[in-house]
XYZ file of C-alpha atoms in Angstrom:
712
model
C 12.670 18.869 7.855
C 13.881 17.342 4.598
C 10.725 15.234 4.345
C 8.473 18.262 4.892
C 10.297 20.189 2.193
C 9.783 17.348 -0.249
C 6.081 17.159 0.565
C 5.761 20.888 -0.110
C 7.649 20.613 -3.377
C 5.473 17.784 -4.637
C 2.261 19.449 -3.502
C 3.190 22.573 -5.484
C 4.325 20.574 -8.506
C 1.069 18.651 -8.744
C -1.394 21.410 -7.851
C -2.062 22.018 -11.544
C -5.182 23.708 -12.848
C -7.396 20.999 -14.311
C -9.350 23.358 -16.562
C -8.305 23.410 -20.212
C -9.219 24.890 -23.538
C -11.811 22.683 -25.197
C -9.644 22.347 -28.325
C -6.750 20.647 -26.543
C -5.886 17.176 -27.813
C -3.455 14.660 -26.377
C -0.231 14.486 -28.330
C 1.447 11.250 -29.401
C 4.423 11.879 -31.726
C 6.671 9.030 -32.918
C 9.815 8.883 -35.046
C 11.554 5.524 -35.468
C 14.570 6.770 -37.549
C 14.240 3.461 -39.397
C 14.518 4.899 -42.922
C 15.091 8.662 -42.560
C 15.345 11.495 -40.052
C 11.680 12.384 -40.479
C 10.862 15.906 -39.250
C 14.124 16.219 -37.308
C 16.656 18.752 -38.575
C 20.447 18.396 -38.605
C 22.642 21.365 -37.567
C 26.338 20.701 -38.315
C 28.660 23.163 -36.568
C 32.104 21.743 -37.298
C 33.923 18.604 -38.396
C 33.110 16.333 -41.279
C 30.772 13.970 -39.408
C 27.030 14.563 -39.367
C 23.832 12.902 -38.167
C 22.625 10.325 -40.696
C 20.555 7.145 -40.952
C 21.895 3.615 -40.591
C 19.251 1.577 -42.393
C 20.811 -1.738 -41.346
C 20.188 -1.035 -37.646
C 17.229 1.320 -38.274
C 18.581 4.235 -36.260
C 20.024 7.746 -36.466
C 23.793 7.755 -35.980
C 26.672 10.183 -35.420
C 30.350 9.129 -35.192
C 33.305 11.517 -35.140
C 35.968 8.831 -35.661
C 38.529 10.114 -38.251
C 36.294 13.144 -38.824
C 38.044 15.793 -36.739
C 36.345 17.626 -33.891
C 32.593 17.852 -34.342
C 29.556 19.653 -32.949
C 26.317 18.208 -34.290
C 22.676 18.743 -33.353
C 19.620 16.659 -34.246
C 16.647 18.902 -33.428
C 13.000 17.853 -33.277
C 10.067 19.710 -34.778
C 8.218 22.146 -32.484
C 5.763 20.642 -30.004
C 2.854 22.713 -28.704
C 2.512 21.903 -24.991
C 0.598 25.066 -24.127
C -2.462 23.193 -22.776
C -0.737 20.104 -21.492
C -0.857 18.696 -17.980
C 2.126 16.375 -18.434
C 4.477 15.194 -21.163
C 7.138 12.508 -21.503
C 9.957 11.730 -23.917
C 10.996 8.154 -24.688
C 13.743 6.775 -26.932
C 16.322 4.016 -27.202
C 20.013 4.753 -27.703
C 23.501 3.252 -27.572
C 26.962 4.724 -27.093
C 30.274 2.949 -27.602
C 34.016 3.610 -27.748
C 35.597 6.856 -26.681
C 36.596 7.355 -23.038
C 33.308 6.005 -21.710
C 32.318 9.401 -20.288
C 29.439 9.522 -22.761
C 27.374 12.052 -20.835
C 30.074 14.635 -21.654
C 29.902 14.027 -25.394
C 26.274 12.935 -25.919
C 23.540 15.140 -24.450
C 19.785 15.492 -24.541
C 18.528 19.099 -24.495
C 15.197 20.928 -24.425
C 14.296 24.498 -25.424
C 11.201 26.669 -25.708
C 12.736 29.598 -27.628
C 14.563 27.950 -30.556
C 14.152 30.073 -33.700
C 16.599 28.477 -36.135
C 19.983 29.119 -34.468
C 20.999 26.512 -31.905
C 23.539 28.897 -30.361
C 21.128 31.750 -29.639
C 18.420 29.526 -28.110
C 18.249 28.676 -24.407
C 18.798 24.958 -23.864
C 18.327 22.878 -20.688
C 20.073 19.528 -20.307
C 17.887 16.504 -19.519
C 19.409 13.593 -17.658
C 19.800 10.341 -19.628
C 20.956 6.862 -18.666
C 23.581 4.965 -20.672
C 24.195 1.252 -21.009
C 27.568 0.180 -19.630
C 28.684 -1.273 -22.912
C 32.367 -0.385 -23.243
C 33.248 -1.235 -26.808
C 29.927 -2.930 -27.601
C 26.734 -1.377 -28.889
C 24.192 -2.024 -26.113
C 20.769 -0.421 -26.328
C 19.376 1.497 -23.352
C 15.723 2.570 -23.014
C 15.046 6.040 -21.607
C 11.764 7.626 -20.483
C 12.084 11.215 -19.282
C 9.446 13.620 -18.014
C 9.269 17.014 -19.656
C 10.015 19.498 -16.849
C 7.052 21.527 -15.613
C 8.705 24.751 -16.850
C 8.099 23.626 -20.454
C 4.436 22.692 -19.948
C 2.374 25.619 -21.172
C 4.932 26.465 -23.879
C 4.008 26.409 -27.573
C 7.483 25.951 -29.117
C 9.167 23.080 -27.320
C 12.075 21.392 -29.104
C 14.115 18.325 -28.171
C 17.703 18.022 -29.398
C 20.300 15.256 -29.451
C 23.610 17.119 -29.080
C 26.973 15.518 -29.913
C 30.524 16.800 -29.757
C 33.883 15.058 -29.702
C 37.497 15.937 -29.063
C 40.624 14.526 -30.690
C 41.108 12.176 -27.731
C 37.511 11.286 -26.917
C 35.544 10.035 -29.935
C 32.437 7.953 -29.141
C 29.753 6.808 -31.531
C 26.055 7.429 -30.774
C 22.938 5.756 -32.178
C 19.303 6.735 -31.475
C 15.991 5.118 -32.442
C 12.291 4.911 -31.527
C 11.815 8.482 -30.324
C 8.393 9.481 -28.974
C 6.891 12.475 -27.210
C 3.527 11.958 -25.541
C 1.490 14.531 -23.634
C -1.831 14.700 -21.806
C -4.253 17.627 -21.875
C -5.617 19.515 -18.924
C -9.025 18.026 -19.595
C -12.201 19.373 -18.025
C -13.422 18.079 -14.673
C -16.281 16.147 -16.245
C -15.997 12.409 -15.627
C -12.553 11.503 -14.377
C -11.155 14.838 -15.575
C -8.409 13.120 -17.562
C -7.924 11.225 -20.826
C -5.100 8.719 -21.357
C -4.207 7.119 -24.689
C -4.788 3.552 -23.421
C -8.489 2.739 -23.055
C -9.808 1.389 -19.771
C -11.081 -2.208 -19.750
C -14.714 -2.888 -18.935
C -15.628 -3.834 -15.357
C -19.394 -3.593 -15.738
C -21.383 -0.828 -14.077
C -20.023 -0.656 -10.526
C -20.870 1.671 -7.659
C -17.260 1.506 -6.435
C -13.967 0.958 -8.276
C -11.004 -0.608 -6.501
C -7.590 -0.200 -8.151
C -4.696 -2.365 -6.945
C -1.061 -2.583 -8.032
C 2.532 -3.352 -7.150
C 4.091 0.087 -7.745
C 7.704 -1.126 -7.849
C 9.512 0.270 -4.811
C 7.755 3.620 -4.549
C 10.122 5.253 -2.055
C 10.139 8.917 -1.093
C 13.519 8.861 0.684
C 15.407 7.759 -2.420
C 18.738 9.182 -1.218
C 18.688 7.040 1.925
C 18.191 3.607 0.379
C 19.314 1.731 -2.703
C 15.948 0.009 -2.957
C 14.050 2.968 -4.367
C 12.887 2.906 -7.981
C 14.097 6.522 -8.266
C 17.433 8.052 -7.355
C 16.630 11.729 -7.902
C 13.838 14.232 -7.359
C 12.920 14.559 -11.041
C 12.360 10.800 -11.337
C 10.202 10.733 -8.209
C 8.092 13.659 -9.387
C 7.630 12.057 -12.802
C 6.695 8.665 -11.384
C 4.246 10.237 -8.945
C 2.638 12.224 -11.762
C 2.130 9.120 -13.895
C 0.659 7.149 -11.012
C -1.755 9.942 -10.142
C -2.828 10.238 -13.800
C -3.715 6.534 -13.916
C -5.476 6.461 -10.539
C -7.672 9.409 -11.547
C -8.303 8.152 -15.070
C -9.442 4.802 -13.694
C -11.940 6.569 -11.419
C -10.566 4.650 -8.438
C -12.526 5.030 -5.194
C -10.133 2.800 -3.253
C -6.452 2.530 -4.221
C -4.667 -0.514 -2.810
C -0.883 -0.566 -3.296
C 2.106 -2.726 -2.408
C 5.884 -2.097 -2.532
C 5.531 1.246 -0.770
C 8.283 2.593 1.458
C 7.457 1.395 4.988
C 6.508 4.688 6.582
C 3.836 7.369 6.218
C 5.544 9.375 3.454
C 4.463 7.563 0.233
C 0.743 7.546 1.007
C 0.868 11.173 2.110
C 2.670 12.301 -1.059
C 0.263 10.403 -3.329
C -2.771 11.697 -1.446
C -1.517 15.278 -1.579
C -0.845 14.871 -5.300
C -4.304 13.448 -5.988
C -5.950 16.254 -4.029
C -3.759 18.808 -5.798
C -5.374 17.801 -9.094
C -8.937 17.504 -7.813
C -10.902 20.593 -6.877
C -12.864 19.157 -3.932
C -9.812 17.296 -2.515
C -11.698 14.086 -1.720
C -8.781 11.728 -1.084
C -7.456 10.442 2.229
C -5.194 7.571 3.233
C -5.380 4.920 5.924
C -2.958 5.507 8.779
C -1.179 2.260 9.644
C 1.386 3.441 12.224
C 4.220 1.788 10.293
C 7.430 3.809 10.559
C 10.273 1.372 10.028
C 12.707 3.507 8.121
C 13.722 3.444 4.497
C 14.488 -0.187 3.680
C 11.334 -2.234 4.317
C 8.281 -2.169 2.058
C 4.609 -2.191 2.999
C 1.108 -2.276 1.547
C -1.328 0.595 2.026
C -4.669 2.149 1.107
C -5.948 5.482 -0.258
C -9.675 6.147 -0.540
C -12.215 8.762 -1.591
C -13.849 9.989 1.603
C -16.925 11.089 -0.364
C -17.513 7.490 -1.526
C -16.415 5.168 1.278
C -15.406 5.280 4.914
C -12.961 2.977 6.704
C -14.335 0.810 9.505
C -11.917 -0.151 12.253
C -8.161 -0.124 11.860
C -5.602 -1.189 9.289
C -4.234 -4.496 10.593
C -1.576 -7.051 9.613
C -2.456 -10.507 8.307
C 0.868 -11.966 9.424
C 2.954 -11.754 12.579
C 6.219 -12.304 10.688
C 8.507 -9.295 11.049
C 8.676 -8.600 7.289
C 5.228 -9.706 6.130
C 3.320 -7.908 8.876
C 4.018 -4.806 6.758
C 3.233 -6.278 3.342
C 0.076 -8.198 4.318
C -2.557 -5.703 5.518
C -6.341 -5.571 5.615
C -8.975 -2.881 6.132
C -12.781 -2.869 6.207
C -14.632 -0.259 4.134
C -18.260 0.862 3.980
C -19.995 2.247 0.880
C -21.518 5.562 1.965
C -24.440 5.149 -0.442
C -25.573 1.572 0.144
C -24.105 0.994 3.587
C -22.567 -2.216 2.251
C -19.284 -3.318 3.811
C -16.406 -5.541 2.792
C -12.918 -6.384 4.003
C -10.073 -5.538 1.608
C -6.871 -7.546 2.033
C -3.748 -6.273 0.205
C -0.685 -8.502 0.071
C 2.834 -8.933 -1.199
C 3.984 -12.546 -0.836
C 7.521 -13.914 -0.936
C 9.117 -13.380 -4.339
C 10.115 -16.279 -6.531
C 13.857 -16.831 -6.548
C 16.489 -19.397 -7.410
C 15.928 -21.248 -4.139
C 12.450 -22.224 -5.240
C 11.782 -24.749 -2.471
C 12.464 -22.150 0.182
C 10.552 -19.503 -1.721
C 7.535 -21.762 -2.173
C 7.494 -22.724 1.503
C 7.470 -19.066 2.510
C 4.684 -18.222 0.084
C 2.668 -21.169 1.374
C 3.117 -19.838 4.916
C 2.014 -16.402 3.690
C -1.191 -17.993 2.376
C -1.819 -19.909 5.609
C -1.192 -16.829 7.760
C -3.582 -14.868 5.564
C -6.351 -17.441 5.875
C -5.906 -17.792 9.630
C -6.273 -14.034 10.064
C -9.165 -13.514 7.658
C -11.068 -16.456 9.123
C -11.124 -14.594 12.453
C -13.101 -11.664 10.977
C -16.690 -11.787 12.161
C -17.768 -8.171 11.602
C -18.527 -8.785 7.906
C -18.312 -11.985 5.839
C -17.373 -10.381 2.483
C -13.621 -10.628 1.825
C -11.588 -9.505 -1.197
C -7.936 -10.613 -1.395
C -5.661 -8.600 -3.699
C -1.946 -8.264 -4.274
C 1.283 -9.417 -5.832
C 1.201 -13.008 -4.613
C 4.205 -13.988 -6.771
C 2.435 -17.174 -7.872
C 0.585 -18.292 -10.926
C -2.647 -20.224 -10.617
C -1.997 -23.880 -9.894
C 0.938 -23.262 -7.576
C 0.621 -24.518 -4.010
C 0.165 -21.156 -2.203
C -2.773 -20.211 -4.425
C -4.239 -23.688 -4.153
C -4.369 -23.146 -0.386
C -6.632 -20.141 -0.994
C -8.752 -22.065 -3.507
C -9.179 -24.976 -1.096
C -10.419 -22.505 1.519
C -13.232 -21.371 -0.790
C -11.666 -18.336 -2.484
C -11.920 -18.020 -6.291
C -9.610 -16.088 -8.636
C -11.780 -13.417 -10.247
C -9.397 -12.107 -12.931
C -9.376 -15.506 -14.608
C -13.164 -15.718 -14.486
C -13.468 -12.509 -16.498
C -10.416 -13.154 -18.720
C -8.777 -16.622 -18.728
C -5.768 -15.150 -20.607
C -5.170 -12.294 -18.152
C -1.590 -11.245 -17.363
C -0.212 -8.504 -15.140
C 3.576 -8.850 -15.391
C 6.089 -9.668 -18.125
C 9.042 -11.939 -17.420
C 9.218 -15.109 -19.485
C 6.068 -14.112 -21.318
C 2.916 -12.751 -19.773
C 2.381 -13.932 -16.194
C -0.577 -13.477 -13.869
C 1.103 -13.114 -10.486
C -1.140 -10.277 -9.263
C -4.467 -11.656 -8.175
C -8.037 -10.952 -7.141
C -9.509 -13.637 -4.881
C -13.006 -13.403 -3.408
C -14.987 -15.626 -1.099
C -18.456 -16.701 -2.171
C -20.365 -13.818 -0.557
C -17.952 -11.241 -2.004
C -17.976 -12.705 -5.518
C -21.697 -12.022 -5.970
C -21.052 -8.295 -5.425
C -18.386 -7.958 -8.168
C -19.447 -6.399 -11.476
C -16.177 -7.034 -13.313
C -12.417 -7.461 -12.920
C -9.698 -6.588 -15.452
C -6.020 -5.707 -15.851
C -5.326 -2.217 -17.218
C -2.299 -2.557 -19.529
C -0.764 0.874 -19.050
C 2.618 -0.376 -17.780
C 3.251 -3.683 -19.585
C 2.755 -5.099 -23.065
C 4.749 -8.349 -23.062
C 6.180 -7.619 -26.498
C 3.097 -6.071 -28.080
C 4.748 -2.731 -28.862
C 1.750 -1.509 -30.807
C -0.338 -1.611 -27.628
C 2.270 -0.068 -25.378
C 3.565 3.440 -24.783
C 6.509 3.736 -22.412
C 5.694 7.381 -21.703
C 3.061 6.185 -19.201
C 4.979 3.346 -17.563
C 5.793 3.642 -13.850
C 5.994 0.005 -12.709
C 6.791 -3.484 -13.966
C 3.269 -4.557 -12.911
C -0.002 -3.382 -14.412
C -2.766 -1.996 -12.231
C -5.932 -4.066 -12.088
C -9.491 -2.920 -11.457
C -12.346 -4.463 -9.487
C -15.896 -3.171 -9.884
C -18.151 -3.515 -6.824
C -21.861 -3.127 -6.204
C -22.142 -3.867 -2.498
C -25.264 -5.241 -0.871
C -26.828 -3.041 1.781
C -26.104 -4.295 5.265
C -29.047 -5.934 7.005
C -28.164 -4.072 10.190
C -28.734 -5.049 13.772
C -32.082 -3.261 14.115
C -33.886 -6.309 12.724
C -33.598 -8.081 16.049
C -34.953 -6.778 19.323
C -33.843 -9.706 21.437
C -30.926 -9.499 23.832
C -28.581 -12.364 24.596
C -26.150 -12.633 27.453
C -22.659 -12.031 26.147
C -19.397 -13.542 27.316
C -16.246 -12.483 25.467
C -12.686 -13.506 26.302
C -9.222 -12.964 24.850
C -6.209 -14.708 26.346
C -3.511 -13.171 24.105
C -1.952 -16.633 24.107
C -1.135 -16.765 20.392
C -1.948 -13.308 18.994
C -3.533 -9.962 19.820
C -6.763 -11.361 18.409
C -9.272 -8.650 17.487
C -7.342 -6.021 19.440
C -5.407 -3.318 17.586
C -1.977 -2.065 18.628
C -1.514 1.665 17.962
C 1.826 3.368 18.435
C 1.294 7.118 18.917
C 4.871 7.895 19.939
C 8.085 6.106 20.911
C 9.785 3.185 19.208
C 8.066 0.302 21.008
C 4.574 -1.114 20.615
C 2.141 -3.631 22.085
C 2.766 -7.163 20.840
C 1.861 -10.748 21.688
C 4.540 -12.707 23.533
C 3.595 -16.177 22.280
C 6.166 -17.921 24.486
C 4.600 -16.590 27.689
C 1.101 -16.079 26.264
C 0.251 -12.464 27.034
C 0.124 -9.024 25.460
C 3.182 -6.937 26.305
C 4.304 -3.318 26.129
C 7.890 -2.586 27.140
C 8.973 1.042 27.326
C 12.204 0.479 29.226
C 14.406 1.059 26.190
C 12.912 4.184 24.591
C 11.654 7.639 25.514
C 8.293 9.346 25.053
C 6.078 6.296 24.604
C 2.330 6.468 24.117
C 0.842 3.151 23.045
C -2.748 1.935 22.906
C -4.134 -1.597 22.782
C -7.702 -1.107 21.541
C -10.460 -3.707 21.755
C -12.872 -4.517 18.936
C -16.272 -2.815 19.002
C -18.982 -4.310 21.222
C -22.699 -3.741 20.736
C -24.051 -3.363 24.273
C -27.080 -1.303 23.288
C -29.575 -3.959 24.476
C -27.724 -4.874 27.652
C -28.438 -3.524 31.114
C -25.022 -4.164 32.662
C -21.511 -5.197 31.588
C -18.391 -6.102 33.524
C -14.742 -6.268 32.447
C -11.850 -8.034 34.105
C -8.287 -9.034 33.171
C -5.014 -10.183 34.661
C -1.911 -7.989 34.523
C 1.546 -7.481 35.908
C 4.218 -4.803 35.646
C 7.874 -4.521 36.545
C 10.798 -2.120 36.263
C 10.464 1.615 35.735
C 8.690 3.910 38.177
C 6.208 1.717 40.071
C 4.867 4.729 42.001
C 3.339 6.178 38.832
C 1.685 2.993 37.580
C -1.868 4.352 38.019
C -1.124 7.230 35.641
C 1.145 5.364 33.217
C -0.893 2.148 32.810
C -4.546 3.023 32.400
C -7.896 1.823 31.031
C -10.167 3.930 28.792
C -13.633 3.642 27.221
C -15.103 5.173 24.059
C -18.415 4.940 22.201
C -17.436 7.060 19.165
C -14.147 5.446 18.116
C -14.183 4.447 14.421
C -10.607 3.290 14.027
C -7.360 5.101 13.286
C -5.757 7.518 15.713
C -7.217 7.363 19.251
C -7.061 11.161 19.437
C -9.846 11.374 16.846
C -12.329 9.876 19.329
C -13.584 10.769 22.805
C -12.127 8.585 25.563
C -13.020 8.395 29.257
C -10.678 6.884 31.816
C -12.076 4.270 34.195
C -10.427 3.043 37.373
C -8.576 -0.262 37.512
C -9.341 -1.562 41.041
C -6.233 -3.694 41.479
C -2.707 -2.980 40.252
C 0.316 -5.281 40.539
C 3.138 -4.219 42.828
C 5.209 -3.051 39.882
C 8.333 -4.628 41.330
C 7.922 -8.278 40.284
C 6.338 -10.436 37.585
C 3.371 -11.732 39.615
C 0.019 -11.403 37.837
C -2.965 -10.013 39.729
C -6.633 -9.866 38.782
C -7.795 -6.368 37.929
C -10.989 -6.802 39.882
C -14.460 -6.280 38.422
C -14.779 -3.116 36.339
C -18.424 -2.199 35.801
C -18.984 -0.492 32.436
C -20.858 2.810 33.027
C -24.351 2.949 31.518
C -23.388 5.744 29.085
C -21.088 3.247 27.352
C -23.754 0.557 26.885
C -24.032 1.529 23.214
C -23.617 -0.053 19.800
C -19.967 0.928 19.515
C -18.211 0.432 22.856
C -14.433 0.059 22.800
C -12.066 -0.271 25.709
C -8.342 0.358 25.488
C -5.203 -0.214 27.535
C -3.130 2.964 27.351
C 0.569 3.004 28.223
C 2.599 6.220 28.588
C 6.162 6.868 29.712
C 8.078 10.086 29.147
C 11.510 8.487 29.577
C 13.008 5.045 29.327
C 14.093 5.304 32.978
C 10.508 5.584 34.222
C 9.098 3.226 31.587
C 7.893 -0.130 32.834
C 6.968 -3.410 31.215
C 3.176 -3.984 31.323
C 1.788 -7.454 30.562
C -1.900 -8.386 30.193
C -3.729 -11.676 29.680
C -7.118 -13.341 30.123
C -9.333 -10.373 29.279
C -13.028 -11.135 29.829
C -16.100 -9.006 29.150
C -19.594 -10.143 30.139
C -22.902 -8.362 29.574
C -26.374 -9.239 30.865
C -29.772 -8.236 29.550
C -31.559 -7.495 32.808
C -30.128 -5.390 35.582
C -31.676 -7.695 38.179
C -29.404 -10.497 37.052
C -26.332 -8.415 37.819
C -25.373 -7.932 41.460
C -22.987 -5.263 42.560
C -20.082 -7.606 43.098
C -20.894 -9.904 40.211
C -17.940 -11.849 38.932
C -17.115 -12.441 35.323
C -17.127 -16.157 34.424
C -13.749 -17.516 35.410
C -13.456 -20.175 32.714
C -10.566 -19.226 30.440
C -10.660 -20.636 26.941
C -7.760 -20.414 24.504
C -6.395 -22.132 21.443
C -2.866 -23.223 20.654
C -1.126 -25.688 18.315
C -4.375 -26.994 16.853
C -6.146 -27.527 20.184
C -8.678 -25.578 22.254
C -8.263 -25.673 26.018
C -11.057 -24.813 28.454
C -13.325 -27.351 30.159
C -14.060 -31.045 29.795
C -17.698 -30.442 28.883
C -17.126 -27.787 26.229
C -18.553 -28.119 22.728
C -16.683 -26.693 19.715
C -18.455 -25.370 16.604
C -17.343 -23.751 13.342
C -18.724 -20.289 12.547
C -21.290 -22.108 10.369
C -22.527 -24.143 13.363
C -20.867 -27.494 12.574
C -19.884 -29.461 15.698
C -16.148 -30.273 15.484
C -15.545 -31.172 19.135
C -14.221 -34.589 18.087
C -11.591 -32.903 15.900
C -10.008 -31.005 18.787
C -6.252 -31.284 18.363
C -6.235 -30.664 14.614
C -8.066 -27.336 14.422
C -7.075 -24.169 12.569
C -9.195 -21.028 12.288
C -12.026 -19.424 14.257
C -14.394 -21.479 16.439
C -17.326 -20.915 18.785
C -16.949 -22.700 22.131
C -19.960 -23.353 24.404
C -19.431 -24.124 28.099
C -22.720 -24.188 29.960
C -24.333 -20.795 29.335
C -21.009 -19.220 28.345
C -20.023 -18.590 24.721
C -16.432 -17.905 23.639
C -14.868 -17.097 20.283
C -11.451 -18.739 19.938
C -8.744 -18.428 17.280
C -6.583 -21.516 16.776
C -3.314 -21.470 14.813
């Protein structure tokens, strides 16, 4: 319930009218307090201390020490925010001495009805952060969103309020004040103007924006990892992110360091749609729901520009990185061109560099092994916070595999993060076929400056990483209509080392399909949780030119209610599934001829399952569906050696035709199958002699059978 309330609050907060008066101009006001108080006014209401300038430290200062009890105000000029969509205050300050309870003595206030008397105006306190300095002057940067109640007001004032008692006498120094606001611009173009210009990325058809958004957590009260610890901070950060995403004209938004559940993508999507009249944004469902501590990567897209193809999948089987390394295929609705977008967050650098480097190298190898198995489209774009600079081993692994860093091609001095200086640890890698479809790549310096204060405005900062933009002009797909020939198909998946091209989808319950690599099968175990519905969905098969197709597999089940196995462990077919939730497609159940006893671990062959003619289409999927209402009736279902064969002429298929029984699988660098098999790369190079040191995707020929095998 709490989550739903927060969604509603944010949706209301960001559903702001985008139409504005044509005379509105963005506001950027700055006062350094280096030499004088500028347009600020002092109101002294007791004591002998008063706000003044310290030219040595270039700041405004108030100190009640030996000056009695004081009440002193430093009030800004009036700001007209009547046509503003958002506004932020930024300043640097330091408090020292006194009791240390500085928030009681030093306050930041805002008013919209000040008319010359601070005591008759209505003031609202704004929350500040203080450096824990004790008796030392330590500077603390603050960036604070102007509350929505003051947007639309023409007489907004900001005040630094100070009072002291006889026993509590701190000193307070303030410098580098700024107030920046953004108009409600018209809906022409991106509908928004920001003070930092966008970099050039050519003339693309599609714009991809990617970024590490620094622990964007919605459930900030339930974790100490969140970048925000209160609702105002979250609303402000969300607003800034949405401003940048819209200003950049992003068609696909690829993010990492999101809270590992559905909430962050839903909030951002709702916020984007709340500011866009035709509400074109949607997000990719990934079925990740692992609480409030883990992070993940995720995708938002404009459904009027692109459509997702297939499901969001992990590029790693490691428990942590299967959330942070994700990939998704997209199709340009105009050209029909497709590409695979891989978003990643590798192991962070730390003091144990050897261990950190080894993990990042494994991240890179896992990524390559997964992406090399993609056969649906050859164009691959790798993005993300890889926590490496070019030349380090993990990135060299990608380079050696034929991927090239695109940011450095377009700007050899590019940086995306500031630590020791300006580091490029966020990257854009493309394989050769993808690189030819890129119109430009650039970092948008809206969050970092690496010391160049003149080019940086903290009022727009929401992360310690800059977003970066990739322009795409995708080639139209050649399509399958160019060929009229039909070839006999033989597909197999052993589940010996991974789920392969299959997608695990958890609809309900806490468990999910996974690959048991020790025993080499796919497994779903519902014996420890209630209300499970879990699907294991095959890749798409084009059977449109085939006359007959037959499916078989081996399976076993144990525990739970064996009597209900035919209703709890079932097989389904679809020819309109496009990825995502199974409920969005039409599924038809087909009978599994042979079931295991359900009381032991003995595998049985399913028997031949003839695919009905209505499913001999371009987009046939089959799926293993597991349901169990309670843990007590839930069983453990295990599947291996799935084989699908299709023939071109009905006369070649007899009623009791058997699927080829040769099982081919890869493990530990070797492919196992038959003595006379030949092994080829996806480019057709014969590597049979190298069997034993293989890694990647291979085509295996055994007689008239063809198998695709993944070796890790």
